[in-house]
XYZ file of C-alpha atoms in Angstrom:
223
model
C 45.481 40.572 30.507
C 45.303 42.192 27.083
C 44.744 45.878 26.387
C 41.246 45.053 25.147
C 40.378 43.396 28.451
C 41.760 46.320 30.454
C 39.687 48.866 28.487
C 36.573 46.697 28.732
C 37.000 46.252 32.469
C 37.605 49.963 33.090
C 34.507 50.951 31.098
C 32.282 48.451 32.870
C 33.607 49.487 36.276
C 33.012 53.131 35.415
C 29.321 52.402 34.791
C 28.789 49.966 37.630
C 28.486 52.664 40.276
C 25.683 51.920 42.702
C 24.070 55.043 44.065
C 22.259 55.024 47.353
C 18.847 56.577 47.778
C 20.321 59.243 50.044
C 22.868 60.198 47.351
C 20.202 60.553 44.664
C 17.789 62.475 46.911
C 20.519 64.848 48.109
C 21.574 65.628 44.530
C 18.016 66.273 43.412
C 17.265 68.358 46.517
C 20.250 70.635 45.967
C 19.326 70.889 42.284
C 15.779 71.933 43.198
C 17.068 74.652 45.541
C 19.363 76.041 42.849
C 16.511 75.822 40.329
C 14.281 77.959 42.542
C 17.191 80.368 42.905
C 17.535 80.652 39.107
C 13.759 81.170 38.871
C 13.857 84.232 41.150
C 17.043 85.654 39.625
C 15.523 85.471 36.155
C 12.365 87.226 37.363
C 14.397 90.002 39.001
C 16.704 90.393 36.021
C 13.975 90.390 33.371
C 11.744 93.366 34.179
C 11.023 93.956 30.518
C 8.319 93.375 27.957
C 9.967 90.072 26.978
C 9.384 88.347 30.348
C 7.651 84.980 30.038
C 6.541 83.086 33.122
C 6.307 79.825 31.186
C 9.912 80.202 30.034
C 10.938 80.944 33.617
C 9.236 77.786 34.869
C 11.046 75.857 32.146
C 14.348 77.219 33.439
C 13.477 76.048 36.958
C 12.500 72.511 35.936
C 15.268 71.897 33.401
C 18.144 71.497 35.948
C 16.246 68.723 37.737
C 15.698 66.810 34.503
C 19.301 67.343 33.441
C 20.618 66.123 36.802
C 18.421 63.016 36.550
C 19.815 62.307 33.075
C 23.404 62.661 34.316
C 22.672 60.285 37.196
C 21.185 57.767 34.773
C 24.233 58.026 32.523
C 26.494 57.270 35.466
C 24.458 54.267 36.559
C 24.329 52.160 33.401
C 26.269 51.885 30.152
C 23.150 50.638 28.333
C 21.084 53.599 29.528
C 23.820 56.049 28.568
C 24.016 54.732 25.008
C 20.243 54.764 24.665
C 20.062 58.279 26.094
C 22.650 59.568 23.627
C 20.639 58.116 20.751
C 17.371 59.541 22.048
C 18.747 63.047 22.677
C 20.432 63.183 19.277
C 17.062 63.294 17.504
C 15.591 66.060 19.680
C 15.185 69.403 17.943
C 14.196 72.645 19.683
C 12.396 75.179 17.497
C 11.396 77.821 20.052
C 12.852 81.214 19.089
C 14.850 83.110 21.700
C 13.397 86.638 21.928
C 15.986 88.093 24.297
C 19.743 87.308 24.244
C 19.711 87.119 28.048
C 17.286 84.198 27.793
C 20.025 82.224 26.063
C 22.363 82.898 28.983
C 19.805 81.708 31.544
C 19.000 78.652 29.439
C 22.659 77.629 29.328
C 22.995 78.424 33.047
C 20.029 76.182 33.843
C 21.387 73.241 31.843
C 24.897 73.688 33.276
C 23.544 73.669 36.819
C 21.802 70.354 36.195
C 24.948 68.791 34.713
C 27.203 70.021 37.526
C 24.796 68.906 40.251
C 24.274 65.543 38.559
C 28.030 65.021 38.650
C 27.964 65.658 42.407
C 29.960 68.922 42.298
C 27.712 70.857 44.649
C 30.161 73.593 45.629
C 31.026 74.309 42.002
C 27.316 74.696 41.191
C 26.739 77.057 44.126
C 29.800 79.190 43.396
C 28.875 79.360 39.705
C 25.362 80.565 40.566
C 26.739 83.291 42.818
C 29.295 84.466 40.235
C 26.718 84.553 37.417
C 24.277 86.457 39.643
C 26.855 89.075 40.608
C 27.927 89.578 36.994
C 24.368 89.801 35.659
C 23.447 92.591 38.090
C 26.843 94.311 38.094
C 26.880 94.769 34.317
C 23.569 96.661 34.523
C 25.371 99.507 36.300
C 27.971 99.929 33.564
C 26.975 102.822 31.332
C 26.612 101.982 27.672
C 26.595 104.388 24.720
C 23.248 105.915 23.842
C 21.306 103.722 21.434
C 20.549 105.090 17.996
C 17.051 106.306 17.192
C 15.081 105.998 13.985
C 13.404 109.153 12.745
C 10.599 108.362 10.267
C 9.360 111.333 8.222
C 6.493 111.537 5.735
C 6.307 114.664 3.596
C 4.264 115.822 0.612
C 7.129 118.131 -0.404
C 9.735 116.173 -2.386
C 12.271 118.975 -1.931
C 12.044 119.086 1.848
C 15.470 117.512 2.336
C 17.162 120.911 1.874
C 15.228 122.231 4.885
C 15.597 118.970 6.831
C 19.418 118.800 6.832
C 19.952 121.973 8.967
C 17.437 120.707 11.531
C 19.198 117.350 11.806
C 22.597 119.021 12.151
C 21.371 121.259 14.970
C 19.615 118.578 17.057
C 21.536 115.357 16.314
C 25.074 114.407 17.311
C 25.367 112.409 14.148
C 22.869 111.184 11.616
C 22.601 109.030 8.519
C 19.710 108.885 6.092
C 18.987 105.164 5.759
C 16.079 105.310 3.343
C 14.440 107.646 0.837
C 11.145 106.374 -0.520
C 9.615 108.556 -3.240
C 5.907 108.092 -3.956
C 3.349 109.895 -6.084
C 2.149 111.793 -3.010
C 5.554 112.826 -1.654
C 8.656 111.330 -0.031
C 9.392 109.246 3.081
C 12.650 109.293 5.059
C 14.173 106.926 7.605
C 17.035 108.615 9.456
C 19.281 106.953 12.060
C 20.571 109.439 14.628
C 21.466 110.163 18.238
C 20.053 113.129 20.127
C 19.477 114.279 23.689
C 16.610 116.626 22.803
C 14.080 114.210 21.349
C 11.017 116.411 21.799
C 12.832 119.417 20.379
C 13.758 117.438 17.274
C 10.185 116.212 16.810
C 8.769 119.721 17.229
C 11.284 121.232 14.807
C 10.482 118.628 12.161
C 6.717 118.722 12.613
C 6.445 122.494 12.030
C 8.248 122.293 8.701
C 6.058 123.223 5.737
C 4.948 120.121 3.838
C 5.668 117.695 6.684
C 2.776 115.273 7.148
C 3.969 113.065 10.018
C 7.007 112.592 12.268
C 7.836 109.453 14.274
C 10.859 108.805 16.517
C 11.497 105.141 17.289
C 13.898 103.121 19.400
C 14.900 99.726 18.065
C 16.684 97.965 20.940
C 13.416 96.459 22.273
C 14.301 97.008 25.926
C 11.658 98.507 28.254
C 12.917 98.904 31.828
C 10.653 99.792 34.727
């Protein structure tokens, strides 16, 4: 038997696996249970303004579809080649608003692939490890996020009076923008402070100050 015949026989035998109905149903059932688990973990871990129920339902359904695709790839060489061609032209254009959504999306797809391959224990252990890490990292303290102080003043020389106020209330600051107009000057200052209201009050009472805004830019609202 030539090398060509050996390779051909091994490939055909690898795709000639006959799966029983019980095997397919058990794989899909376990996948569904893990999908529901991912659904609830995402809802618990995403108490923010970026939560989307439709995206969460997509995460729950995707493992089942992925597991079905993996089962189809194992069953037939013809189906596997056709599936590769079909999936290669698919393009996803939906923007990811939260970086954690990307993690859950990859977790959902990985669960479907692992379950489709029949590695149930690996899928279960992976879900538990990812869950523990996702909640454990929330308790690790991170440095205070920078704030953006937006100032609008009709006095173009107000910066001389502004610097002492920033030095007294902010740990560190950097003036990111100075926009001079016919009616005055606008500032955007990046800083860190523990006394936010004190900083706002000190800036607002300055002569020539028209408006004061203090913004956060990490987009995370926890409740």
